[in-house]
PDB file of C-alpha atoms in Angstrom:
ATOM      1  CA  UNK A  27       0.000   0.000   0.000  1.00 37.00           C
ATOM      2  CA  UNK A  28       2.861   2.508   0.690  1.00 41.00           C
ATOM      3  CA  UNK A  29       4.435   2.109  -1.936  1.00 45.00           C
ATOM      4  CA  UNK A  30       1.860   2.287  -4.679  1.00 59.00           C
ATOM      5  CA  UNK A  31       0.953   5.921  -5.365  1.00 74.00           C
ATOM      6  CA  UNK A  32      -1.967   7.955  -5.035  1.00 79.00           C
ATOM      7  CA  UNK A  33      -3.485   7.320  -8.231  1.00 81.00           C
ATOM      8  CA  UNK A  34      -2.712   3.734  -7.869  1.00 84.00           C
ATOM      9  CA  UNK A  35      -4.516   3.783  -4.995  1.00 86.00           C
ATOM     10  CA  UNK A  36      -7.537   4.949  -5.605  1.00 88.00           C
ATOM     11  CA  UNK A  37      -7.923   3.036  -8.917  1.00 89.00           C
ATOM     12  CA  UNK A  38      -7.449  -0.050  -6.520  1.00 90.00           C
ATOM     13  CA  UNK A  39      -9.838   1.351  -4.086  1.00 90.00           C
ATOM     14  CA  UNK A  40     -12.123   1.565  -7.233  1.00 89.00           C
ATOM     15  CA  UNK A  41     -12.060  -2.024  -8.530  1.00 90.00           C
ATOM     16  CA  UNK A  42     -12.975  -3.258  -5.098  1.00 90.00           C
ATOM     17  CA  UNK A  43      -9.676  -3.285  -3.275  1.00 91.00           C
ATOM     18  CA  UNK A  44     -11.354  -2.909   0.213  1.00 92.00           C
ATOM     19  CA  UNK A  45      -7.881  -3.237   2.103  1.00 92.00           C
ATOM     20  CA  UNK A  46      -6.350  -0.459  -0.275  1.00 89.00           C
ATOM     21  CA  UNK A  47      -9.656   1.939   0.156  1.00 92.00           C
ATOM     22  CA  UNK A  48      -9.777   1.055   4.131  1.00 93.00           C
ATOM     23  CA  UNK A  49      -6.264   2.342   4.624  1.00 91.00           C
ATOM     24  CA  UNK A  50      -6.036   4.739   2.155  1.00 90.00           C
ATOM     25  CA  UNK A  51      -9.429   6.991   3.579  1.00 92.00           C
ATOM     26  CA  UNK A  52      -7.695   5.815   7.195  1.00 91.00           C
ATOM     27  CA  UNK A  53      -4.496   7.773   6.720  1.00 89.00           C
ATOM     28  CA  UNK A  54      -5.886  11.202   5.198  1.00 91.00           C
ATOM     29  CA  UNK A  55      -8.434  11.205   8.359  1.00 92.00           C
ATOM     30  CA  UNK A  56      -5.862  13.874   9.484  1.00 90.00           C
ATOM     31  CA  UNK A  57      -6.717  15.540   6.683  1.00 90.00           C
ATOM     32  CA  UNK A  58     -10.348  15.309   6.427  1.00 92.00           C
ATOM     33  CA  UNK A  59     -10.586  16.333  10.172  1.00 91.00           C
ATOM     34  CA  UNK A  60      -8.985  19.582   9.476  1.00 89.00           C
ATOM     35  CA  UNK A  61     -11.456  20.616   6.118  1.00 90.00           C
ATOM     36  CA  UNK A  62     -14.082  19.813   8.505  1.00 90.00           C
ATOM     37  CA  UNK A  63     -13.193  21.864  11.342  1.00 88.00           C
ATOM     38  CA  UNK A  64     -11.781  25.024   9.127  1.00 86.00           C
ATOM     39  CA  UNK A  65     -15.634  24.771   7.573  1.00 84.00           C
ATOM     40  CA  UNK A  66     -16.822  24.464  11.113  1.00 85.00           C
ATOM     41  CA  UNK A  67     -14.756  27.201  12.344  1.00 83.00           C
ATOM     42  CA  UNK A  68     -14.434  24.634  15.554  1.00 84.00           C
ATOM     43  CA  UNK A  69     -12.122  21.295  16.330  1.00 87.00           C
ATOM     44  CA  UNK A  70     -14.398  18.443  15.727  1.00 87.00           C
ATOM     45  CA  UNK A  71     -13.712  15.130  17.568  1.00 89.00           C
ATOM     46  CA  UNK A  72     -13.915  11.282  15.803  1.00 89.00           C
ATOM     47  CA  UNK A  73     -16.854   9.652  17.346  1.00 88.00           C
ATOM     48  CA  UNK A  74     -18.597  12.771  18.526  1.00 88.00           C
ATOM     49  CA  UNK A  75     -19.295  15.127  15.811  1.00 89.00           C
ATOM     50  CA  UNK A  76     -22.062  14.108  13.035  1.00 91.00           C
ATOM     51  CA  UNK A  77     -19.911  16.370  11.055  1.00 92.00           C
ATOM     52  CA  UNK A  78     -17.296  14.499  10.720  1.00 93.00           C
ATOM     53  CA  UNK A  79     -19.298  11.252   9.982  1.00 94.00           C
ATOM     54  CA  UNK A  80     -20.779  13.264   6.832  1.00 94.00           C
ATOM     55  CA  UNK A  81     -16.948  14.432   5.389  1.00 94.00           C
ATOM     56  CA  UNK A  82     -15.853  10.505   6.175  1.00 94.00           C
ATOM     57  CA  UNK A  83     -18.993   9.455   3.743  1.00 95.00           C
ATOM     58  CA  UNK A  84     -18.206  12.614   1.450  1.00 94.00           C
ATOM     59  CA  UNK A  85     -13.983  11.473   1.095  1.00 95.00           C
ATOM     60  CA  UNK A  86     -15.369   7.817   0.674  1.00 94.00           C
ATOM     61  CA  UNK A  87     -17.419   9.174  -2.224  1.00 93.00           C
ATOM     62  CA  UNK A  88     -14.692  11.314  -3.875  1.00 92.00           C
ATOM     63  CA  UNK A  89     -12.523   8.045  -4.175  1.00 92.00           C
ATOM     64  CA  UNK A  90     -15.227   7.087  -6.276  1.00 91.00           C
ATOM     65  CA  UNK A  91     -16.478   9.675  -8.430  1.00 91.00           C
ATOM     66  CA  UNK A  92     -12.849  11.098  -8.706  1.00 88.00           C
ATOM     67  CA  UNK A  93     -11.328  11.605 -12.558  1.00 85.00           C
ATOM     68  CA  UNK A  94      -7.561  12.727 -12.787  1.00 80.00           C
ATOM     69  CA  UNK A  95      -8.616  13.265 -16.340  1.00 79.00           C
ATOM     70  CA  UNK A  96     -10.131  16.326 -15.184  1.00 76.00           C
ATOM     71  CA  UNK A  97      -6.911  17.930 -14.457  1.00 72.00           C
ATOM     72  CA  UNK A  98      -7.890  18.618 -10.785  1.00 73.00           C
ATOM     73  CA  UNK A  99      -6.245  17.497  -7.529  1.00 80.00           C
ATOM     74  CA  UNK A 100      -7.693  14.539  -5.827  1.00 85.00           C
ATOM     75  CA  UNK A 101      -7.066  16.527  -2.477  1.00 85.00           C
ATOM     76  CA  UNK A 102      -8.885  20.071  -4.048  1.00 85.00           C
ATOM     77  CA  UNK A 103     -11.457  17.794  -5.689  1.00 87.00           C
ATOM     78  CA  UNK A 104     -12.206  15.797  -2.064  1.00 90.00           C
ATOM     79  CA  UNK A 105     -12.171  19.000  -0.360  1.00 90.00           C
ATOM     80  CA  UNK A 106     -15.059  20.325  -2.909  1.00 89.00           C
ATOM     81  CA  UNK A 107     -16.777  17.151  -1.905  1.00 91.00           C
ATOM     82  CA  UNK A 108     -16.875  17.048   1.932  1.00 92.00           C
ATOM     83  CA  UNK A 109     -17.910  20.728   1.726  1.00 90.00           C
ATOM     84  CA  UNK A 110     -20.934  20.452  -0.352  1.00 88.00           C
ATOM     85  CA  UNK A 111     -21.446  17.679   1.718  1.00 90.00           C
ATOM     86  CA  UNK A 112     -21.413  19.698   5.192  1.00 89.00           C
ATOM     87  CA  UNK A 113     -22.981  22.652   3.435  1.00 87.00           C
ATOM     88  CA  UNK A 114     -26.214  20.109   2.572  1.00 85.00           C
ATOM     89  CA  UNK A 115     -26.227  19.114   6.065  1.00 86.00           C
ATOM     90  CA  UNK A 116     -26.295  22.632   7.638  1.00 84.00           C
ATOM     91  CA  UNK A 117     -28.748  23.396   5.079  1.00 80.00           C
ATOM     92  CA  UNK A 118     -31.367  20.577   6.524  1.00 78.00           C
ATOM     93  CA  UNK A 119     -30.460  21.285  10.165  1.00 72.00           C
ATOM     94  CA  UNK A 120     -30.743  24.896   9.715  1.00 65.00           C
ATOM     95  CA  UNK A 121     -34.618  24.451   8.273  1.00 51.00           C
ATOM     96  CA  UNK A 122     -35.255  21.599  10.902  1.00 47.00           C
ATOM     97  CA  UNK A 123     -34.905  24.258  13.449  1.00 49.00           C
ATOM     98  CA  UNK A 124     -36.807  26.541  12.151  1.00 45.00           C
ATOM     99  CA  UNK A 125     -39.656  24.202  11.308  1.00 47.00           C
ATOM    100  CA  UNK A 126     -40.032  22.844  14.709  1.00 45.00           C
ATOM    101  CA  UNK A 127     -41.260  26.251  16.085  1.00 43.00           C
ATOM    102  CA  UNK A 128     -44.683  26.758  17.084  1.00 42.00           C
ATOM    103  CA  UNK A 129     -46.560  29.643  17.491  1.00 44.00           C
ATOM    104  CA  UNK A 130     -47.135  29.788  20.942  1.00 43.00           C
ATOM    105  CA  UNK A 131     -43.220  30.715  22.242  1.00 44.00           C
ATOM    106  CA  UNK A 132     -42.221  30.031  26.181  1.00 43.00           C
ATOM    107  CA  UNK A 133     -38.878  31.818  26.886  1.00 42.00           C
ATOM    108  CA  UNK A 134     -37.307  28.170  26.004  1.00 47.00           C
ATOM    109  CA  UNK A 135     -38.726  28.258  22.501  1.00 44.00           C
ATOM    110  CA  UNK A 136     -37.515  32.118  22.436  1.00 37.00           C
ATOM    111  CA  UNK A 137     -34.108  30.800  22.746  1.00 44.00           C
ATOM    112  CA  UNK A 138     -34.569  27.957  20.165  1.00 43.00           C
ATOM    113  CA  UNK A 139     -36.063  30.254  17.898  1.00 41.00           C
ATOM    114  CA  UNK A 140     -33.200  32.083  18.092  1.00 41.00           C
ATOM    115  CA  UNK A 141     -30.237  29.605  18.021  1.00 43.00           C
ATOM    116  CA  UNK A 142     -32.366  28.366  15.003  1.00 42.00           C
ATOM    117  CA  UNK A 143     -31.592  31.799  13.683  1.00 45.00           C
ATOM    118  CA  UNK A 144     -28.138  32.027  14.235  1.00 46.00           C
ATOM    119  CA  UNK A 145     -27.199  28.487  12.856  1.00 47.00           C
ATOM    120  CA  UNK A 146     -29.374  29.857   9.950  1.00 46.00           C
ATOM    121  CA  UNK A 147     -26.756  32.646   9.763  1.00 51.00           C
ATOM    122  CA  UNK A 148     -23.801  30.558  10.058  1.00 52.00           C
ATOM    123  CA  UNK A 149     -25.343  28.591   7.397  1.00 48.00           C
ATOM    124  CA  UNK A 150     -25.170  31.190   5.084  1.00 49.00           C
ATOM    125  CA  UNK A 151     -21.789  32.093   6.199  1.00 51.00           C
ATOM    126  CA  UNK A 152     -20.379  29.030   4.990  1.00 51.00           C
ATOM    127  CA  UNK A 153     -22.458  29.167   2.310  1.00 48.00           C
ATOM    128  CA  UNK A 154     -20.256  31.996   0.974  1.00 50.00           C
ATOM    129  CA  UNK A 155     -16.952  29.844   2.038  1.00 45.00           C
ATOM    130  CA  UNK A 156     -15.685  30.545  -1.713  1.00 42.00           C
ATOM    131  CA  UNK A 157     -15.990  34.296  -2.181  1.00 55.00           C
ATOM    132  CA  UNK A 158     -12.738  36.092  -3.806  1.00 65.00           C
ATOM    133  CA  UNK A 159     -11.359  37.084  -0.386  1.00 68.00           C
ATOM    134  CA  UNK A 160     -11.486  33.664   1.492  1.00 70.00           C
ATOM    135  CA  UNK A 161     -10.249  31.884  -2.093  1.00 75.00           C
ATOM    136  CA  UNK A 162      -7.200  33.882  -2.013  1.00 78.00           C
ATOM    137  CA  UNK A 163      -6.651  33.428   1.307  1.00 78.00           C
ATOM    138  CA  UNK A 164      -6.777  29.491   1.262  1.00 80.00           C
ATOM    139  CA  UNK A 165      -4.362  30.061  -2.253  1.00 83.00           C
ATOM    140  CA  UNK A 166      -1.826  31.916  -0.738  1.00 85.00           C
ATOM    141  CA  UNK A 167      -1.641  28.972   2.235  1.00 85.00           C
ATOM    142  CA  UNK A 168      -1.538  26.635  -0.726  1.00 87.00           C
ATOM    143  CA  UNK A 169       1.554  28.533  -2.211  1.00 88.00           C
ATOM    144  CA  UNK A 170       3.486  29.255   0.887  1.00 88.00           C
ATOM    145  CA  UNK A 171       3.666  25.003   0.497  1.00 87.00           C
ATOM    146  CA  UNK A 172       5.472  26.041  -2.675  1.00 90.00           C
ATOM    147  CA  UNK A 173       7.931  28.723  -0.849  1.00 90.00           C
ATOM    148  CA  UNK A 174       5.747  31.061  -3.092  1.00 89.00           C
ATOM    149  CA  UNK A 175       4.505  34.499  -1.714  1.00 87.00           C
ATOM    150  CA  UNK A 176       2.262  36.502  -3.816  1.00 81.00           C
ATOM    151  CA  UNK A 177       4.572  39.617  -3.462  1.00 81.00           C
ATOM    152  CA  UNK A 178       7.311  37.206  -5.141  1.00 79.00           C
ATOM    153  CA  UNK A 179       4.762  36.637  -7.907  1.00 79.00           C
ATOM    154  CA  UNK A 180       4.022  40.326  -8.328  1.00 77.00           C
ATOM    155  CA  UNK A 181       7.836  40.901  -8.697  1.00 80.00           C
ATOM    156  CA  UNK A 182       8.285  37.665 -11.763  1.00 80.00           C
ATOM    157  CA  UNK A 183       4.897  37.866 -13.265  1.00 82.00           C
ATOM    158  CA  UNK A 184       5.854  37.869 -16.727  1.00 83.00           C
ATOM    159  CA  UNK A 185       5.541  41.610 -18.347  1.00 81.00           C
ATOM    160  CA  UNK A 186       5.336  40.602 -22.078  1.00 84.00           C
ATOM    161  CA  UNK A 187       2.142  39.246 -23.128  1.00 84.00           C
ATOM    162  CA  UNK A 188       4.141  37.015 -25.141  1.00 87.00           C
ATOM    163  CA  UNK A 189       6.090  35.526 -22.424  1.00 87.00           C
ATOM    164  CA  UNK A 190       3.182  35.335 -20.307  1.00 87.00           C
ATOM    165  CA  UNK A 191       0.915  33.177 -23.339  1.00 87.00           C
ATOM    166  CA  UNK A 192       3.393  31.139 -23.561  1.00 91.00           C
ATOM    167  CA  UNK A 193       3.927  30.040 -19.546  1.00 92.00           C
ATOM    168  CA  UNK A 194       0.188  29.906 -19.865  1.00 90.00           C
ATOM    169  CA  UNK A 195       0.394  27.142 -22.498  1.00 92.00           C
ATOM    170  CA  UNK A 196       2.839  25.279 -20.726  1.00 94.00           C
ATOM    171  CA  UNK A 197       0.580  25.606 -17.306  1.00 92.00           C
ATOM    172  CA  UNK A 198      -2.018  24.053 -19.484  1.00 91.00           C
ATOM    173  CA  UNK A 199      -0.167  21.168 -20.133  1.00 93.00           C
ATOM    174  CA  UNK A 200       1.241  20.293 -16.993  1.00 94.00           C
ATOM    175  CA  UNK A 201      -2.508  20.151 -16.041  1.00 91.00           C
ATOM    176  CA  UNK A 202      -3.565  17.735 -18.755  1.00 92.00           C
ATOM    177  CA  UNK A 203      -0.692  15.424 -17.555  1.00 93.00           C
ATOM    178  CA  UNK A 204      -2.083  13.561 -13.926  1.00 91.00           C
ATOM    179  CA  UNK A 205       1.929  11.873 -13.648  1.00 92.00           C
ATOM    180  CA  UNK A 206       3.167  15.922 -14.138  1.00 93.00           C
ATOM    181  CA  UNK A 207       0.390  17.502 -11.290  1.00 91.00           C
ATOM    182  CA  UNK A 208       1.341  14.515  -8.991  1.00 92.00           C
ATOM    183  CA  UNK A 209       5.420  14.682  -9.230  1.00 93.00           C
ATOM    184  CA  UNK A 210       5.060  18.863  -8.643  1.00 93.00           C
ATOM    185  CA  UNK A 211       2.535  18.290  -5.630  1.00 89.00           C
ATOM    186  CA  UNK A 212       4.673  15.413  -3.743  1.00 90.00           C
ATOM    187  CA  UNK A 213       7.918  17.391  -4.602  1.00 91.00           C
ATOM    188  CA  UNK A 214       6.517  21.074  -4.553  1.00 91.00           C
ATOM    189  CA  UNK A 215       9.144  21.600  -7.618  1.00 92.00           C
ATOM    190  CA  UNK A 216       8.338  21.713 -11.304  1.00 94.00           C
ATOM    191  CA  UNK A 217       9.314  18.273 -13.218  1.00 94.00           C
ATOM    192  CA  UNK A 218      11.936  20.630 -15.712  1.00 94.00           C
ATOM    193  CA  UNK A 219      13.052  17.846 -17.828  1.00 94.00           C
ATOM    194  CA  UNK A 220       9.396  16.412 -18.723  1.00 94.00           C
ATOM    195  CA  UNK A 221       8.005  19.781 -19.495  1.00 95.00           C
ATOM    196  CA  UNK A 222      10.893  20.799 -21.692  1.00 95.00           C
ATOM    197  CA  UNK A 223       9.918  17.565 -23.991  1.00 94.00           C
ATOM    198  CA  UNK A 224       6.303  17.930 -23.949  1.00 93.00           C
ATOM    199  CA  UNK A 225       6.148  21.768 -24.847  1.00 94.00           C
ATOM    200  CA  UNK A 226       9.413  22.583 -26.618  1.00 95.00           C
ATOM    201  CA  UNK A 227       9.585  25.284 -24.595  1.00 94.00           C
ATOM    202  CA  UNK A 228      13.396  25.405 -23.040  1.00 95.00           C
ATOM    203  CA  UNK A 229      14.487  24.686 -19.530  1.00 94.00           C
ATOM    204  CA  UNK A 230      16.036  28.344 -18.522  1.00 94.00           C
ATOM    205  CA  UNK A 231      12.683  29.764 -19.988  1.00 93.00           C
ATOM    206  CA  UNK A 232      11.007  27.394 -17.661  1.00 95.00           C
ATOM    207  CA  UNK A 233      13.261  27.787 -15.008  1.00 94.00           C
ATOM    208  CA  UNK A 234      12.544  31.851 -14.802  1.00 92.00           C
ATOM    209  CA  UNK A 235       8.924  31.290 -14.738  1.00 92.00           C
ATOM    210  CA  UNK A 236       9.076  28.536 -12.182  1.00 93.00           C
ATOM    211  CA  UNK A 237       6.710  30.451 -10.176  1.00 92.00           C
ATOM    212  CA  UNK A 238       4.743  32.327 -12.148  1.00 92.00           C
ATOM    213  CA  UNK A 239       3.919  28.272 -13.792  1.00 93.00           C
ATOM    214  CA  UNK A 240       3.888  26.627 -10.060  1.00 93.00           C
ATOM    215  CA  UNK A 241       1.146  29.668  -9.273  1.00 91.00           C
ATOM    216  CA  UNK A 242      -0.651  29.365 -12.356  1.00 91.00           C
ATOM    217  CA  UNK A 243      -0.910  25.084 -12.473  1.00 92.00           C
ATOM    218  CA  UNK A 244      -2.544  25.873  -8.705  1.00 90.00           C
ATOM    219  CA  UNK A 245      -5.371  27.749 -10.255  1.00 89.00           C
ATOM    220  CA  UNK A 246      -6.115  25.454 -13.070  1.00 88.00           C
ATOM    221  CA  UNK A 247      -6.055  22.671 -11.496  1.00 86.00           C
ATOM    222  CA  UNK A 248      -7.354  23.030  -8.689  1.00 83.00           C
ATOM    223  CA  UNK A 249     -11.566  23.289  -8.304  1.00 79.00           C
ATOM    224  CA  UNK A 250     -11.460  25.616  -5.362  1.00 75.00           C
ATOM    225  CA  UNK A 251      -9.461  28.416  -7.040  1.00 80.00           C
ATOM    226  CA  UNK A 252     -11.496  28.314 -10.154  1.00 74.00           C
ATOM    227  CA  UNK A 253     -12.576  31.683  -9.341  1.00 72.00           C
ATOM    228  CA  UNK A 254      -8.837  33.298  -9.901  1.00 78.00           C
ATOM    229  CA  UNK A 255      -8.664  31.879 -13.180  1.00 73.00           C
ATOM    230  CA  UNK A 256      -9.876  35.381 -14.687  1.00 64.00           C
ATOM    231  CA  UNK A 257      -6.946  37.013 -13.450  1.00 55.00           C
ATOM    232  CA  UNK A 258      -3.826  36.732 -14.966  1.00 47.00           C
ATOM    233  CA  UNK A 259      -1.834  39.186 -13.682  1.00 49.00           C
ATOM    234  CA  UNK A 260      -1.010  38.438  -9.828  1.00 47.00           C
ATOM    235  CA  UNK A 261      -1.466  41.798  -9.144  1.00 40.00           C
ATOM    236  CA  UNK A 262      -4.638  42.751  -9.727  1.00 40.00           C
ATOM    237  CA  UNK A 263      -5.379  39.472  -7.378  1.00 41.00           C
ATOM    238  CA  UNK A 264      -3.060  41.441  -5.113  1.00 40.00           C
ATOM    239  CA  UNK A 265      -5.250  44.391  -5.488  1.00 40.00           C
ATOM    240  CA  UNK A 266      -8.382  42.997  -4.634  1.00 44.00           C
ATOM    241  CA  UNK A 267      -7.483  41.187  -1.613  1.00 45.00           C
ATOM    242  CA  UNK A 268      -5.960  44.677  -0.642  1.00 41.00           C
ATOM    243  CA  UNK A 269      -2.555  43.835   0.290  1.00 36.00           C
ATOM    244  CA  UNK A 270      -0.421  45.595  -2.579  1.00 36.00           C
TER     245      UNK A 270
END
């Protein structure tokens, strides 16, 4: 099991492997603990929380259902996955709450009707989990993996449009290659040698755009950042989020 990779992995988990599935959604519990509880906005504890329970189901399900032909992540696509998942579920407690009022209030069904409210509220908070602002916020974690800050990306952004088509291109392709987006997220480094080959485009080229391309490959391949794929230029990203 450890030494087959992820994609080997889940395509055993898919044609019944229950041993390679079992272990596999056993050792990224880590992981789906802290989606849930950063969605939560609270630590959430194995056995206690009917959170948790849902984003174990949810992860079970992305195994399934996930297609590296897609170009995305299997970690950004799970993640998309447990939190539609939790979203549902605040959804139909949030409107169980409110349902069970009745007209006639005591100062017990006061406070109901309010804590009904407010998980309605939080709800809705969560709801908007993937506005511009929190979506940078999660991408600049994401490239700080990398060794990538977005003031280093405002400072190589490329400043020919030319130059900055052509990274683009090369971004593209990485993302169409699953083998490519797995070798640059285990070894947070661009595979040089492999790109050079596929694109034509040469290694000192690729070299000074390392991370303008590691920055770029995020947002494209990634489901959760699908909403910075309109900017190209780092620094109007930069701009928005207010920090240039």
């Amino acid at each position: 099991m450890q030494e087959l990779t992820i994609q080997q992995t889940l395509q055993a988990a898919k044609k019944g492997n229950k041993l390679a599935r079992e272990e596999f959604i056993e050792n990224h519990k880590p992981l789906i603990l802290k989606i849930s509880s950063n969605l939560c906005k609270r630590y959430l504890t194995w056995g206690h929380d009917e959170e948790l329970s849902i984003a174990l189901v949810a992860f079970n399900q992305a195994i399934d259902d996930y297609d590296p032909a897609q170009g995305a992540s299997f970690y950004g696509f799970a993640k998309t996955v447990i939190t539609r998942r939790l979203i549902d579920y605040f959804r139909k407690e949030s409107k169980h709450q409110l349902l069970s009022l009745t007209p006639s209030e005591s100062d017990n069904d006061i406070d109901h009707h309010y804590a009904s409210e407010a998980s309605l509220e939080i709800y809705k908070e969560k709801e908007q989990h993937n506005d511009f602002a929190e979506t940078v916020k999660s991408y600049i974690i994401v490239l700080d993996e990398y060794g990538i800050t977005l003031e280093n990306l405002v400072e190589v952004s490329p400043k020919h449009r030319d130059s900055k088509a052509t990274l683009y291109k090369v971004a593209q392709k990485l993302c169409s290659q699953p083998d490519l987006l797995q070798y640059l997220s285990k070894n947070k480094c661009l595979p040089l040698k492999e790109l050079e080959l596929l694109t034509g485009v040469k290694r000192k080229v690729l070299e000074r755009g390392r991370k303008y391309l590691i920055a770029t490959v995020l947002i494209l391949s990634d489901p959760e950042f699908r909403s910075l794929k309109n900017f190209t230029q780092i620094d109007s990203i930069t701009t928005r989020k207010g920090l240039a």
